[in-house]
PDB file of C-alpha atoms in Angstrom:
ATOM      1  CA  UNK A 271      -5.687 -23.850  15.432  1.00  0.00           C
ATOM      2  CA  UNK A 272      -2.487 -21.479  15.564  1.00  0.00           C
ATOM      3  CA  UNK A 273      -1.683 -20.009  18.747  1.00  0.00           C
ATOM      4  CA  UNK A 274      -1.624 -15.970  18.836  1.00  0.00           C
ATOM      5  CA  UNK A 275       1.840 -14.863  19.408  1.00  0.00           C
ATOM      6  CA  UNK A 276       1.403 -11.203  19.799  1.00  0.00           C
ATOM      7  CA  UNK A 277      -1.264 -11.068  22.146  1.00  0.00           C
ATOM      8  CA  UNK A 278      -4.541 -11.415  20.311  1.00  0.00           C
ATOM      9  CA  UNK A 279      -3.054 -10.825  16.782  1.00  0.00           C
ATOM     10  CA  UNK A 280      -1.636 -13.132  14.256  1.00  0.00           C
ATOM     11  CA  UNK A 281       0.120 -10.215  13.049  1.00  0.00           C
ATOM     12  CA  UNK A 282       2.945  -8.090  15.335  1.00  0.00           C
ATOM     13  CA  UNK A 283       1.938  -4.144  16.124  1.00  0.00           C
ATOM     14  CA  UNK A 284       4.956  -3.442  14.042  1.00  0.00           C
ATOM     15  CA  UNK A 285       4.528  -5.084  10.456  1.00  0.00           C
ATOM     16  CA  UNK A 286       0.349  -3.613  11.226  1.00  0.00           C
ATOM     17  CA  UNK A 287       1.773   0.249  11.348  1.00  0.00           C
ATOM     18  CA  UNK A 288       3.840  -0.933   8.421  1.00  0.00           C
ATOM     19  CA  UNK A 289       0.615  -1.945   6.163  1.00  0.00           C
ATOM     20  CA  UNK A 290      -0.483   1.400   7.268  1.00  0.00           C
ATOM     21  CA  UNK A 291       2.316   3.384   5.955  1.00  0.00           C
ATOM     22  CA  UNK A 292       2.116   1.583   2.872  1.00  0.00           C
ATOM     23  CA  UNK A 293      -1.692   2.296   2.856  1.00  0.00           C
ATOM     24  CA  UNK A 294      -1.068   5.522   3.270  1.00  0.00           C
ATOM     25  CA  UNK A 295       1.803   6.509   1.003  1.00  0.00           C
ATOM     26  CA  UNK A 296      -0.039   4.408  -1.635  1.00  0.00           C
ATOM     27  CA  UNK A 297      -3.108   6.556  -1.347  1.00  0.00           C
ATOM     28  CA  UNK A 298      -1.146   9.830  -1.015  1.00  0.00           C
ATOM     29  CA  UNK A 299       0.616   8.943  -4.719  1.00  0.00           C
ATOM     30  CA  UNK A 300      -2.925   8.338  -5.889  1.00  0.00           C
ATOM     31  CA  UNK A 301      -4.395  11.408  -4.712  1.00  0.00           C
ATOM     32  CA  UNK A 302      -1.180  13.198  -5.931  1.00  0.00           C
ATOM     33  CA  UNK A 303      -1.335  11.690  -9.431  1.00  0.00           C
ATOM     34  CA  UNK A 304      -5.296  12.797  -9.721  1.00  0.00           C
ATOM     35  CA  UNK A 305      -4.460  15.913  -8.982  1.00  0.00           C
ATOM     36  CA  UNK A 306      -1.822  16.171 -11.833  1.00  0.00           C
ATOM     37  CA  UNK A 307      -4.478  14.535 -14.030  1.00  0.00           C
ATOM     38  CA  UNK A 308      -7.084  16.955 -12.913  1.00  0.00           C
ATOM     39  CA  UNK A 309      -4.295  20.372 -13.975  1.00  0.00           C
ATOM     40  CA  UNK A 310      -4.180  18.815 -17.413  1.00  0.00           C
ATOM     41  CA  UNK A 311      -0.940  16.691 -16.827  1.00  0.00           C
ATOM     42  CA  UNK A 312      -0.542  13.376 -18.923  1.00  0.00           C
ATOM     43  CA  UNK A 313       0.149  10.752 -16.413  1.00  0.00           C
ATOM     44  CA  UNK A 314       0.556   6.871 -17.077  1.00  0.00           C
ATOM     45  CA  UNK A 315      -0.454   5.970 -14.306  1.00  0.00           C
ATOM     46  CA  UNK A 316      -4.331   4.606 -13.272  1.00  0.00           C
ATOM     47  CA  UNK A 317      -5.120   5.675  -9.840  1.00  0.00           C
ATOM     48  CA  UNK A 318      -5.936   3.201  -7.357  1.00  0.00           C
ATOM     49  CA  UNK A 319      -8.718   4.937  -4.468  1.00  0.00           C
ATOM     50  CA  UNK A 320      -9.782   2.293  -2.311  1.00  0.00           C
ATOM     51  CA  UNK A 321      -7.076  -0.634  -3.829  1.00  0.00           C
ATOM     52  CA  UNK A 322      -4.483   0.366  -1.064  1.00  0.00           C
ATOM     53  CA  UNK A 323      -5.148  -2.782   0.972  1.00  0.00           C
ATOM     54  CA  UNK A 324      -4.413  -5.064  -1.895  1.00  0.00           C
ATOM     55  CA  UNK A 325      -1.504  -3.326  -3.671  1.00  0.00           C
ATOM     56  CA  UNK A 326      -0.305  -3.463   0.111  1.00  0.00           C
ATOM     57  CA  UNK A 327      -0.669  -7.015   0.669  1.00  0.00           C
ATOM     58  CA  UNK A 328       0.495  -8.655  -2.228  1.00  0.00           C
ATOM     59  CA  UNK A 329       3.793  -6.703  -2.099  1.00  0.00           C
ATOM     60  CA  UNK A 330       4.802  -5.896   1.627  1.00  0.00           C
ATOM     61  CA  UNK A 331       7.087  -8.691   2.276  1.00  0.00           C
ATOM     62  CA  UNK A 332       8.811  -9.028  -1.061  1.00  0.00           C
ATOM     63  CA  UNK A 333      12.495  -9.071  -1.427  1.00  0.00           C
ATOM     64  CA  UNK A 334      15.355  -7.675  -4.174  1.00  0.00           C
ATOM     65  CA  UNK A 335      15.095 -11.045  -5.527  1.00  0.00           C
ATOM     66  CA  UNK A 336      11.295 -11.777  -5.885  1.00  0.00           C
ATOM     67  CA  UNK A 337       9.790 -10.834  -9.250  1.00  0.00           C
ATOM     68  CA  UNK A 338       6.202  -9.796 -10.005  1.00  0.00           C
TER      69      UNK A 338
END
């Protein structure tokens, strides 16, 4: 079983409150893109309400070089 290095969490305060940021701007372009949708603007773009955690996860810790 892996130890807990940051007291109680396998994951440091830091990288959680930088999911959350990510969370958050992710569901702020959402909300910003239905609302363009909603005026009558065309948009590519399919909004993704309640997806933030996974569009988070998959892409937090790539780098320049990675490709998706």
């Amino acid at each position: 079983m892996p130890t807990k290095p940051h007291g109680g969490s396998l994951i440091s305060d830091a990288k959680l409150k930088e999911l959350y940021a990510s969370m958050l701007r992710n569901r702020l372009v959402a909300e910003h893109a239905r609302r363009l949708r909603k005026r009558g603007a065309t948009a590519f773009y399919q909004a993704s309400i309640g997806q933030e955690a996974l569009i988070t996860g998959c892409a937090i810790d790539l780098r320049p070089e990675d490709l998706i």
